[in-house]
Amino acid sequence: MPPMGNSASAGKKKRQQQQAKGKSPRGKTTQSPSEQKPTHQHPSSQPTSSQPTNAKMADRQAELEAEKNRQEGLSIIQGTMNEACGDDLHIFIILGASGDLAKKKIYPTLWWLYKDGLLPKKTLFVGFARSVLSIGDIKSRTTPYLKLKDGEADKLEKFFAANRYVKGSYTDDSAFENLNEVLTGLEGSCKANRLFYLALPPSVFKDVTKHIKTHCMSPTGWSRVIVEKPFGRDLESSNELSNHLKALFSEEQLYRIDHYLGKEMVQNIMILRFGNRLFGPVWNRDSIASVIITFKEPIGTGGRGGYFDEFGIIRDVMQNHLFQILTLVAMEKPTSSSADDMRDEKVKVSKCIPPLKLEDMVLGQYVGNPDGEGEAKEGYLEDPTVPRGSVTPTFAAAVFRINNERWDGVPFILKCGKALNERKAEVRIQFKDVPGDIFSGDCKRNELVIRVQPNEAVYCKMMTKSPGMSFVPKETELDLTYGARYKDVKMPDAYERLILDVFCGLQIHFVRSDELREAWRIFTPVLNEIEKAKPKPIEYVFGSRGPPEADKLLEKNNFKFTGTYKWTNPNL
């Protein structure tokens, strides 16, 4: 692939300078508390008739300030994008344009980036699928997911005017020859770059990528291929796919997308760890008792159990999303913030993890709740799309050990499930008990919690003196809740961040082939054992916390749950 030119290097350098000054290349400049200007009212002052008017004026001023900051943030990204991409034409090709992923995620993401002016100046979009579709059909199918606002109708028309659609088979050479003719016609004599997004089932990955390489690579600019998970279903199939892609494209041309790596708080882990002096000395086995990484969904399979049953919760969530977070939490400090240096460290720590064993796991499957409503009344096996008698887990908890000097003896517990009591994804780092306790056992363990979703937050559970006359330790927190601290900041969708990164050629938040290989090395033996032995999952009720056996597994692995503290969302 032709390397990024000097403009791309300049773009990266400018982005680093902006970040050093407190500016995000994807967002606005945030104000420190000292820069904010709260209004103060004297305690003795009485309400007057003018106060409601003043409050409205203050609210309006805050809105204007927020919009100003937002526009400043957008201008930073626009400048970065212009430097990185210049005046080249870019064509974004959505393969699988008729599918759910394209309808619910890809087209909406492209629209959000387009309306904010965050794409290169010259960008066109081409959908490709087997279905007979018009641009009007695509517009009507995607509109419910675009989050349109008043006054955006004209811009939406311009967005779809920049779209084309090509019908063709994924296995037919002539269909991709036709696609290339359409792309060439759009490019004319311009230098053009092509981005291919594979929003496709894995069964056609090989055919499609072979045809892209044979017929559709850009003759004048670069070509990049975005691959959606699953990246195989075990070590053998993953290696087979990786070897296939390696024969066609360089690693710099491949962007294996795991959307969790685009989430705000997952990207924040690296800054928290390596940008703060206070965490370095305690981020090890001497201070940390256990680490729990959790994913919970309050919904069942909702009629999509047939698809889910092919993969199960381990392949669907644990082997990719949660394991990626584990490597970010556990890796050593990279020599720089470059993509390869960071991914090198993720691979190194993965190599220290032995294969997962069934004895270190709890598997569950949800059953209906007689007292529930709607979907909650039905268990997994009552989904008509699920094979009769399926033993596919909808819940899994697993303990991992990292055999290196930093983490020897510290359990890393990954826990994920559907049909649970809440929607939540978080990292919970529990520290060891304070040595030499002088408070009669009243002190609870400190915890650092990184809340990924919903209500992004970082908070630290700690002990303080109970307010008032008593001298009793009380649990409280140091709390950075993004909704309270950064009220004016719009958090971009994970796909927005990642697609922007592909345009700019930044691979830091994408998965490299050797990362995949190590992850599948760890998971494949136990997946094979589960498929061969078919252990019956433990039943848990829809809307519960999951199997009680999972709590026992956590307790056995040095996690203490007291139940005496609950985080309070300051947004409420």
Coordinates of C-alpha atoms in Angstrom, one line a residue:
M1 CA 0.0 0.0 0.0
P2 CA 1.3 3.5 -0.7
P3 CA 2.5 5.0 2.6
M4 CA 0.7 8.0 4.1
G5 CA 2.3 11.2 2.8
N6 CA 3.8 14.1 4.6
S7 CA 0.3 15.6 5.1
A8 CA -0.7 12.5 7.2
S9 CA 2.4 12.8 9.3
A10 CA 1.7 16.5 9.9
G11 CA -1.9 15.6 10.8
K12 CA -0.7 13.1 13.4
K13 CA 1.8 15.6 14.8
K14 CA -0.8 18.3 15.1
R15 CA -3.2 15.9 16.8
Q16 CA -0.5 15.0 19.4
Q17 CA 0.1 18.8 20.0
Q18 CA -3.6 19.4 20.4
Q19 CA -3.9 16.6 22.9
A20 CA -1.0 17.9 24.9
K21 CA -2.8 21.2 25.2
G22 CA -6.0 19.5 26.5
K23 CA -7.7 19.4 23.1
S24 CA -9.1 16.2 21.7
P25 CA -8.9 15.6 17.9
R26 CA -12.5 14.4 18.2
G27 CA -14.0 16.8 20.7
K28 CA -14.0 20.2 22.2
T29 CA -11.5 21.9 24.5
T30 CA -12.6 21.1 28.1
Q31 CA -12.6 23.7 30.8
S32 CA -11.0 23.2 34.1
P33 CA -13.0 24.0 37.2
S34 CA -11.0 27.2 37.6
E35 CA -12.0 28.3 34.1
Q36 CA -15.7 27.8 34.7
K37 CA -17.7 30.7 36.0
P38 CA -20.4 29.6 38.4
T39 CA -22.8 32.2 39.7
H40 CA -23.0 32.7 43.5
Q41 CA -26.0 34.0 45.4
H42 CA -25.7 35.6 48.8
P43 CA -27.5 33.4 51.4
S44 CA -29.6 36.3 52.6
S45 CA -30.8 37.2 49.2
Q46 CA -34.5 36.6 48.5
P47 CA -36.1 35.4 45.2
T48 CA -37.2 38.2 43.0
S49 CA -39.4 38.2 39.9
S50 CA -36.3 38.8 37.8
Q51 CA -34.6 35.6 38.8
P52 CA -36.5 33.3 36.4
T53 CA -35.6 35.6 33.6
N54 CA -31.9 35.7 34.7
A55 CA -31.9 31.9 35.0
K56 CA -33.2 31.6 31.4
M57 CA -30.6 34.0 30.2
A58 CA -27.9 32.0 32.0
D59 CA -29.2 28.7 30.5
R60 CA -29.2 30.3 27.0
Q61 CA -25.7 31.6 27.6
A62 CA -24.6 28.1 28.6
E63 CA -26.1 26.7 25.5
L64 CA -24.3 29.2 23.3
E65 CA -21.1 28.5 25.1
A66 CA -21.5 24.8 24.7
E67 CA -22.2 25.1 20.9
K68 CA -19.2 27.4 20.6
N69 CA -17.0 24.8 22.3
R70 CA -18.5 22.1 20.1
Q71 CA -17.8 24.0 16.9
E72 CA -14.2 24.6 18.1
G73 CA -13.8 20.9 18.7
L74 CA -15.2 20.1 15.3
S75 CA -12.9 22.6 13.6
I76 CA -9.9 20.9 15.2
I77 CA -11.0 17.5 13.7
Q78 CA -11.8 19.1 10.4
G79 CA -8.3 20.7 10.3
T80 CA -6.7 17.4 11.2
M81 CA -8.7 15.5 8.6
N82 CA -7.9 18.1 5.9
E83 CA -4.2 17.8 6.6
A84 CA -4.3 14.0 6.7
C85 CA -6.4 13.5 3.6
G86 CA -5.8 16.7 1.6
D87 CA -7.9 17.2 -1.5
D88 CA -7.9 13.5 -2.5
L89 CA -11.2 11.9 -3.4
H90 CA -12.3 9.2 -0.9
I91 CA -14.8 6.5 -1.7
F92 CA -16.3 4.5 1.2
I93 CA -17.7 1.2 0.0
I94 CA -20.2 -0.6 2.2
L95 CA -20.2 -4.3 1.3
G96 CA -23.4 -5.8 2.8
A97 CA -25.3 -2.5 2.4
S98 CA -28.6 -4.3 2.7
G99 CA -27.9 -5.8 6.1
D100 CA -28.7 -4.8 9.7
L101 CA -25.2 -3.6 10.5
A102 CA -25.2 -1.3 7.6
K103 CA -28.7 0.0 8.3
K104 CA -28.3 0.5 12.0
K105 CA -24.7 1.4 12.4
I106 CA -22.6 2.1 9.2
Y107 CA -24.9 4.4 7.3
P108 CA -25.9 6.3 10.5
T109 CA -22.3 6.8 11.5
L110 CA -21.3 8.1 8.0
W111 CA -24.3 10.5 8.2
W112 CA -23.2 11.8 11.6
L113 CA -19.6 12.3 10.4
Y114 CA -20.9 13.9 7.2
K115 CA -23.3 16.4 8.8
D116 CA -20.5 17.6 11.2
G117 CA -18.1 18.1 8.4
L118 CA -15.7 15.5 9.8
L119 CA -15.1 13.5 6.6
P120 CA -12.6 14.5 3.9
K121 CA -13.9 17.3 1.7
K122 CA -14.4 15.0 -1.2
T123 CA -16.1 11.8 0.0
L124 CA -18.5 9.6 -1.8
F125 CA -20.3 6.4 -0.6
V126 CA -21.1 3.3 -2.6
G127 CA -23.2 0.4 -1.2
F128 CA -22.9 -3.1 -2.6
A129 CA -25.2 -6.1 -1.9
R130 CA -27.2 -8.8 -3.5
S131 CA -30.6 -7.1 -3.0
V132 CA -32.4 -5.0 -5.5
L133 CA -32.2 -1.5 -3.8
S134 CA -32.4 2.1 -4.8
I135 CA -30.8 5.0 -2.9
G136 CA -34.4 5.9 -1.8
D137 CA -34.8 2.4 -0.3
I138 CA -31.5 2.8 1.6
K139 CA -32.7 6.2 2.9
S140 CA -36.0 4.9 4.1
R141 CA -34.4 1.9 5.8
T142 CA -31.8 3.9 7.6
T143 CA -33.8 7.1 8.5
P144 CA -35.1 5.6 11.8
Y145 CA -31.5 5.3 13.0
L146 CA -30.1 8.6 11.9
K147 CA -31.3 10.7 14.9
L148 CA -32.3 13.5 12.7
K149 CA -32.8 17.0 14.1
D150 CA -34.8 19.9 12.8
G151 CA -33.2 21.8 10.0
E152 CA -31.1 18.9 8.7
A153 CA -33.3 17.9 5.8
D154 CA -31.3 19.7 3.2
K155 CA -28.0 18.3 4.4
L156 CA -29.5 14.8 4.5
E157 CA -30.5 15.2 0.8
K158 CA -26.9 16.2 -0.1
F159 CA -25.6 13.2 1.9
F160 CA -27.8 10.7 -0.1
A161 CA -26.9 12.5 -3.3
A162 CA -23.3 11.5 -2.6
N163 CA -24.4 7.8 -2.4
R164 CA -24.5 5.2 -5.1
Y165 CA -25.6 1.6 -5.0
V166 CA -24.4 -1.4 -7.0
K167 CA -26.2 -4.8 -7.0
G168 CA -24.1 -7.9 -7.3
S169 CA -23.2 -11.3 -6.0
Y170 CA -20.4 -11.7 -3.4
T171 CA -19.0 -14.7 -5.3
D172 CA -19.2 -13.4 -8.8
D173 CA -16.1 -11.9 -10.5
S174 CA -18.2 -9.9 -13.0
A175 CA -20.1 -8.2 -10.1
F176 CA -16.8 -6.8 -8.7
E177 CA -15.6 -5.9 -12.2
N178 CA -18.8 -3.9 -12.5
L179 CA -18.3 -2.4 -9.0
N180 CA -14.8 -1.3 -10.1
E181 CA -16.2 0.3 -13.2
V182 CA -18.6 2.3 -11.1
L183 CA -15.8 3.4 -8.8
T184 CA -13.5 4.3 -11.7
G185 CA -16.3 6.4 -13.2
L186 CA -16.8 8.3 -10.0
E187 CA -13.0 9.0 -9.7
G188 CA -12.5 10.2 -13.2
S189 CA -9.0 11.6 -13.4
C190 CA -8.7 12.3 -9.7
K191 CA -6.4 10.7 -7.3
A192 CA -8.7 8.5 -5.2
N193 CA -8.5 6.4 -2.0
R194 CA -10.9 3.5 -1.4
L195 CA -12.1 2.2 2.0
F196 CA -14.0 -1.1 2.0
Y197 CA -16.2 -2.0 4.9
L198 CA -17.0 -5.7 5.2
A199 CA -20.5 -5.6 6.9
L200 CA -20.9 -9.2 5.9
P201 CA -21.3 -12.7 7.3
P202 CA -18.0 -14.6 7.8
S203 CA -19.0 -17.1 5.2
V204 CA -18.3 -14.7 2.3
F205 CA -15.2 -13.0 3.7
K206 CA -12.8 -15.0 1.6
D207 CA -14.6 -14.6 -1.7
V208 CA -15.2 -10.8 -1.2
T209 CA -11.6 -10.0 -0.1
K210 CA -10.2 -12.0 -3.0
H211 CA -12.4 -10.1 -5.5
I212 CA -11.5 -6.7 -3.9
K213 CA -7.8 -7.5 -4.3
T214 CA -8.3 -8.8 -7.9
H215 CA -10.6 -6.1 -9.2
C216 CA -11.2 -3.1 -6.9
M217 CA -7.9 -1.8 -5.4
S218 CA -7.4 1.9 -6.1
P219 CA -4.9 2.4 -9.0
T220 CA -4.0 6.0 -7.8
G221 CA -4.3 6.1 -4.0
W222 CA -4.4 3.8 -1.0
S223 CA -6.9 1.1 -0.3
R224 CA -8.0 0.0 3.2
V225 CA -10.2 -2.9 4.3
I226 CA -12.3 -2.9 7.5
V227 CA -13.2 -6.3 8.8
E228 CA -16.0 -7.0 11.3
K229 CA -15.9 -9.7 13.9
P230 CA -16.1 -12.6 14.3
F231 CA -12.5 -13.2 13.2
G232 CA -13.0 -17.0 13.1
R233 CA -14.6 -19.2 15.7
D234 CA -11.4 -20.9 17.0
L235 CA -7.6 -20.8 16.6
E236 CA -7.6 -22.9 13.4
S237 CA -10.3 -20.9 11.6
S238 CA -8.9 -17.6 12.8
N239 CA -5.4 -18.5 11.5
E240 CA -6.9 -19.6 8.2
L241 CA -8.7 -16.3 7.8
S242 CA -5.6 -14.3 8.9
N243 CA -3.4 -16.2 6.4
H244 CA -5.9 -15.6 3.7
L245 CA -5.9 -11.9 4.4
K246 CA -2.2 -11.8 4.8
A247 CA -1.8 -13.2 1.3
L248 CA -3.9 -10.4 -0.1
F249 CA -3.2 -7.3 2.0
S250 CA -0.5 -5.8 4.2
E251 CA -1.2 -5.4 7.9
E252 CA -1.3 -1.7 7.3
Q253 CA -4.2 -2.1 4.9
L254 CA -6.3 -4.2 7.4
Y255 CA -8.5 -2.7 10.1
R256 CA -10.1 -5.4 12.3
I257 CA -12.8 -3.6 14.1
D258 CA -13.8 -4.3 17.7
H259 CA -16.2 -1.5 18.5
Y260 CA -15.4 -1.7 22.2
L261 CA -11.9 -0.3 21.4
G262 CA -13.8 2.8 20.2
K263 CA -15.6 3.4 23.5
E264 CA -14.6 6.5 25.5
M265 CA -13.7 4.7 28.7
V266 CA -11.9 1.9 27.1
Q267 CA -9.7 4.4 25.2
N268 CA -9.3 6.2 28.6
I269 CA -7.6 3.2 30.3
M270 CA -4.2 3.9 28.7
I271 CA -4.3 7.6 29.8
L272 CA -5.4 6.7 33.3
R273 CA -2.7 4.2 33.7
F274 CA 0.3 5.9 32.1
G275 CA -0.7 9.6 32.4
N276 CA -1.1 9.6 36.2
R277 CA 1.8 9.2 38.7
L278 CA -0.4 7.9 41.5
F279 CA -1.5 4.7 39.8
G280 CA 1.9 3.4 38.7
P281 CA 3.3 2.2 42.1
V282 CA 0.1 0.3 43.0
W283 CA -0.8 -1.2 39.7
N284 CA 0.6 -4.7 40.5
R285 CA 0.3 -7.8 42.7
D286 CA 1.5 -6.0 45.8
S287 CA -1.5 -3.8 46.0
I288 CA -4.3 -5.3 43.8
A289 CA -6.3 -8.3 45.1
S290 CA -8.4 -9.0 41.9
V291 CA -9.7 -7.4 38.7
I292 CA -13.2 -8.0 37.4
I293 CA -14.3 -7.0 33.9
T294 CA -18.0 -7.2 33.5
F295 CA -20.5 -7.0 30.6
K296 CA -24.3 -7.2 31.5
E297 CA -27.3 -7.0 29.3
P298 CA -30.9 -6.9 30.6
I299 CA -32.3 -8.3 27.3
G300 CA -32.5 -11.8 26.0
T301 CA -32.0 -13.0 22.4
G302 CA -35.2 -11.4 21.2
G303 CA -35.9 -13.8 18.3
R304 CA -32.2 -13.8 17.2
G305 CA -31.3 -16.9 19.2
G306 CA -30.5 -18.9 16.1
Y307 CA -27.6 -16.6 15.3
F308 CA -26.5 -16.3 18.9
D309 CA -26.6 -20.1 19.3
E310 CA -23.9 -20.5 16.7
F311 CA -21.4 -18.5 18.8
G312 CA -22.6 -18.2 22.4
I313 CA -21.6 -15.6 24.9
I314 CA -18.0 -16.6 25.1
R315 CA -17.3 -16.1 21.5
D316 CA -19.7 -13.2 21.2
V317 CA -18.4 -11.0 24.1
M318 CA -15.7 -12.6 26.2
Q319 CA -13.1 -13.7 23.7
N320 CA -13.0 -10.3 22.0
H321 CA -14.5 -7.3 23.8
L322 CA -13.6 -8.3 27.4
F323 CA -10.3 -9.8 26.6
Q324 CA -9.2 -6.7 24.7
I325 CA -10.0 -4.7 27.9
L326 CA -8.0 -7.2 30.0
T327 CA -4.9 -6.7 27.9
L328 CA -5.2 -2.9 28.2
V329 CA -5.5 -3.2 32.0
A330 CA -2.6 -5.7 32.3
M331 CA -0.1 -4.7 29.7
E332 CA 3.3 -3.0 30.4
K333 CA 3.9 0.6 29.5
P334 CA 4.6 0.8 25.8
T335 CA 7.7 2.7 24.6
S336 CA 5.4 5.2 22.8
S337 CA 1.7 5.7 22.1
S338 CA 2.1 4.4 18.5
A339 CA -0.2 1.6 17.3
D340 CA 2.5 -1.0 17.0
D341 CA 4.2 -0.2 20.3
M342 CA 0.9 -0.5 22.1
R343 CA -0.2 -3.7 20.3
D344 CA 3.2 -5.2 21.0
E345 CA 2.6 -4.9 24.7
K346 CA -0.9 -6.4 24.4
V347 CA 0.6 -9.4 22.7
K348 CA 3.3 -9.7 25.3
V349 CA 0.9 -9.9 28.2
S350 CA -1.4 -12.3 26.3
K351 CA 1.5 -14.7 25.9
C352 CA 1.8 -14.8 29.7
I353 CA -1.8 -16.2 30.1
P354 CA -2.2 -20.0 30.0
P355 CA -5.2 -21.5 28.2
L356 CA -8.5 -21.2 30.1
K357 CA -9.8 -24.3 31.9
L358 CA -13.4 -25.4 32.3
E359 CA -12.8 -25.8 36.1
D360 CA -12.2 -22.0 36.2
M361 CA -15.5 -21.2 34.7
V362 CA -19.2 -20.9 35.5
L363 CA -21.6 -21.3 32.6
G364 CA -25.3 -20.3 32.8
Q365 CA -28.4 -20.2 30.6
Y366 CA -31.4 -18.0 31.4
V367 CA -34.9 -19.3 32.1
G368 CA -38.1 -17.3 32.0
N369 CA -39.3 -15.2 35.0
P370 CA -42.9 -16.1 35.9
D371 CA -43.3 -12.7 37.5
G372 CA -41.7 -10.8 34.6
E373 CA -43.2 -8.9 31.7
G374 CA -42.9 -9.4 28.0
E375 CA -39.7 -11.0 26.9
A376 CA -38.7 -11.7 30.5
K377 CA -41.3 -14.4 30.8
E378 CA -39.5 -16.5 28.2
G379 CA -36.3 -18.5 28.7
Y380 CA -33.6 -19.0 26.1
L381 CA -34.9 -22.3 25.0
E382 CA -38.4 -20.8 24.4
D383 CA -37.0 -18.6 21.7
P384 CA -38.4 -20.3 18.6
T385 CA -35.1 -19.7 16.7
V386 CA -33.0 -21.6 19.3
P387 CA -32.4 -25.3 18.5
R388 CA -34.3 -27.6 20.9
G389 CA -32.3 -28.7 23.9
S390 CA -29.4 -26.2 23.2
V391 CA -26.8 -26.0 25.9
T392 CA -25.2 -22.8 24.6
P393 CA -24.3 -20.6 27.5
T394 CA -25.9 -17.1 27.7
F395 CA -23.8 -16.4 30.8
A396 CA -20.1 -17.0 31.5
A397 CA -17.7 -16.2 34.2
A398 CA -14.0 -17.1 33.9
V399 CA -10.8 -16.7 35.9
F400 CA -7.5 -15.9 34.1
R401 CA -4.0 -16.0 35.5
I402 CA -1.1 -13.9 34.2
N403 CA 2.2 -15.5 34.8
N404 CA 4.5 -12.5 35.0
E405 CA 6.2 -10.5 37.7
R406 CA 3.6 -7.8 37.8
W407 CA 0.5 -10.0 38.1
D408 CA 1.6 -13.3 39.6
G409 CA -1.3 -14.5 41.9
V410 CA -3.8 -11.8 40.9
P411 CA -7.0 -13.3 39.4
F412 CA -8.5 -11.5 36.4
I413 CA -12.2 -12.4 36.2
L414 CA -14.2 -11.8 33.0
K415 CA -18.0 -12.0 33.5
C416 CA -20.7 -11.5 30.8
G417 CA -24.3 -12.5 30.3
K418 CA -27.6 -11.7 28.7
A419 CA -31.0 -11.4 30.5
L420 CA -29.4 -10.0 33.6
N421 CA -30.6 -7.3 36.1
E422 CA -29.1 -4.3 34.4
R423 CA -27.1 -2.9 31.4
K424 CA -23.5 -2.4 32.5
A425 CA -20.0 -2.7 31.3
E426 CA -17.2 -1.9 33.7
V427 CA -13.7 -2.6 35.0
R428 CA -13.5 -3.1 38.7
I429 CA -10.0 -3.1 40.3
Q430 CA -10.2 -4.2 43.9
F431 CA -7.2 -3.4 46.1
K432 CA -6.0 -5.5 49.0
D433 CA -7.1 -5.0 52.7
V434 CA -5.2 -2.3 54.6
P435 CA -2.5 -4.0 56.6
G436 CA -2.4 -3.4 60.4
D437 CA -6.2 -2.6 60.7
I438 CA -6.9 -0.3 63.7
F439 CA -10.6 0.3 62.9
S440 CA -12.0 -3.0 64.1
G441 CA -12.7 -4.3 60.6
D442 CA -14.9 -1.4 59.6
C443 CA -12.7 -0.5 56.6
K444 CA -13.7 -2.0 53.3
R445 CA -11.4 -2.5 50.3
N446 CA -10.6 0.3 48.0
E447 CA -11.8 -0.1 44.4
L448 CA -11.1 1.8 41.2
V449 CA -14.1 1.5 38.9
I450 CA -14.0 2.4 35.2
R451 CA -17.6 2.5 34.1
V452 CA -17.7 1.9 30.3
Q453 CA -21.5 2.1 29.8
P454 CA -23.9 3.5 30.6
N455 CA -23.1 6.8 32.2
E456 CA -19.3 6.9 31.6
A457 CA -17.4 7.4 34.9
V458 CA -14.3 6.8 36.8
Y459 CA -14.7 6.6 40.5
C460 CA -12.6 5.3 43.4
K461 CA -14.2 3.8 46.4
M462 CA -12.4 4.9 49.6
M463 CA -12.9 5.2 53.3
T464 CA -13.4 8.6 55.1
K465 CA -14.5 9.6 58.5
S466 CA -18.3 9.6 58.9
P467 CA -19.5 13.2 58.9
G468 CA -20.5 14.7 62.2
M469 CA -19.5 13.8 65.7
S470 CA -18.7 10.2 65.2
F471 CA -15.3 8.7 64.4
V472 CA -16.3 5.8 62.3
P473 CA -15.0 4.9 58.9
K474 CA -17.5 5.4 56.1
E475 CA -17.4 4.3 52.4
T476 CA -17.5 7.1 49.9
E477 CA -16.0 7.9 46.5
L478 CA -13.8 10.2 44.5
D479 CA -16.1 10.5 41.5
L480 CA -15.5 11.6 37.9
T481 CA -18.8 11.1 36.2
Y482 CA -18.6 12.4 32.6
G483 CA -22.2 13.5 32.5
A484 CA -21.7 15.8 35.5
R485 CA -18.1 17.0 34.8
Y486 CA -18.3 17.4 31.0
K487 CA -22.0 18.4 30.6
D488 CA -21.4 20.1 27.3
V489 CA -19.4 17.3 25.6
K490 CA -21.2 15.1 23.2
M491 CA -19.7 11.6 23.4
P492 CA -19.2 10.3 19.9
D493 CA -20.3 6.8 19.0
A494 CA -17.6 4.2 19.0
Y495 CA -18.0 3.6 15.3
E496 CA -17.6 7.4 14.6
R497 CA -14.1 7.3 16.3
L498 CA -13.0 4.2 14.6
I499 CA -14.1 5.1 11.1
L500 CA -12.4 8.5 11.5
D501 CA -9.2 6.6 12.5
V502 CA -9.4 4.5 9.3
F503 CA -9.6 7.6 7.1
C504 CA -6.5 9.0 9.0
G505 CA -4.6 5.7 8.8
L506 CA -4.5 5.3 12.7
Q507 CA -4.5 1.6 13.8
I508 CA -4.0 2.0 17.5
H509 CA -7.6 1.0 18.3
F510 CA -7.7 -2.0 15.9
V511 CA -6.8 -5.6 16.4
R512 CA -3.6 -7.0 14.9
S513 CA -3.3 -10.6 13.7
D514 CA -1.0 -11.7 16.4
E515 CA -3.4 -10.4 19.1
L516 CA -6.1 -12.6 17.6
R517 CA -3.8 -15.6 17.5
E518 CA -3.0 -15.3 21.2
A519 CA -6.6 -14.7 22.2
W520 CA -7.7 -17.8 20.3
R521 CA -4.8 -19.8 21.8
I522 CA -6.2 -19.1 25.3
F523 CA -9.9 -19.8 24.5
T524 CA -9.9 -22.5 21.9
P525 CA -9.1 -25.5 24.2
V526 CA -12.0 -24.8 26.6
L527 CA -14.4 -24.0 23.7
N528 CA -13.6 -27.4 22.2
E529 CA -14.1 -29.1 25.5
I530 CA -17.5 -27.4 26.0
E531 CA -18.6 -28.4 22.5
K532 CA -17.5 -32.0 23.0
A533 CA -18.7 -32.5 26.6
K534 CA -21.8 -30.3 26.3
P535 CA -22.0 -29.5 30.0
K536 CA -25.5 -28.4 31.1
P537 CA -25.4 -24.6 31.9
I538 CA -26.7 -23.5 35.3
E539 CA -30.1 -22.0 35.1
Y540 CA -30.7 -18.4 36.2
V541 CA -33.9 -16.4 36.1
F542 CA -34.3 -13.6 33.6
G543 CA -33.6 -10.3 35.3
S544 CA -31.4 -11.8 38.1
R545 CA -27.7 -11.2 38.7
G546 CA -26.9 -14.6 37.1
P547 CA -26.0 -17.9 38.7
P548 CA -25.2 -17.7 42.4
E549 CA -22.2 -20.0 41.6
A550 CA -20.6 -17.1 39.8
D551 CA -20.5 -15.1 43.1
K552 CA -18.9 -18.1 44.8
L553 CA -16.3 -18.2 42.0
L554 CA -15.5 -14.5 42.6
E555 CA -15.2 -15.0 46.4
K556 CA -12.9 -18.0 45.8
N557 CA -10.7 -15.8 43.7
N558 CA -10.0 -13.0 46.2
F559 CA -12.9 -10.7 45.4
K560 CA -14.8 -9.4 48.5
F561 CA -18.4 -8.2 47.9
T562 CA -19.8 -6.5 51.0
G563 CA -23.0 -5.1 49.6
T564 CA -22.7 -2.0 51.8
Y565 CA -21.9 0.5 49.0
K566 CA -23.8 1.5 45.9
W567 CA -22.5 4.1 43.5
T568 CA -24.9 7.1 43.1
N569 CA -25.2 8.5 39.6
P570 CA -24.8 12.3 40.1
N571 CA -26.7 12.9 36.9
L572 CA -29.9 11.9 38.6

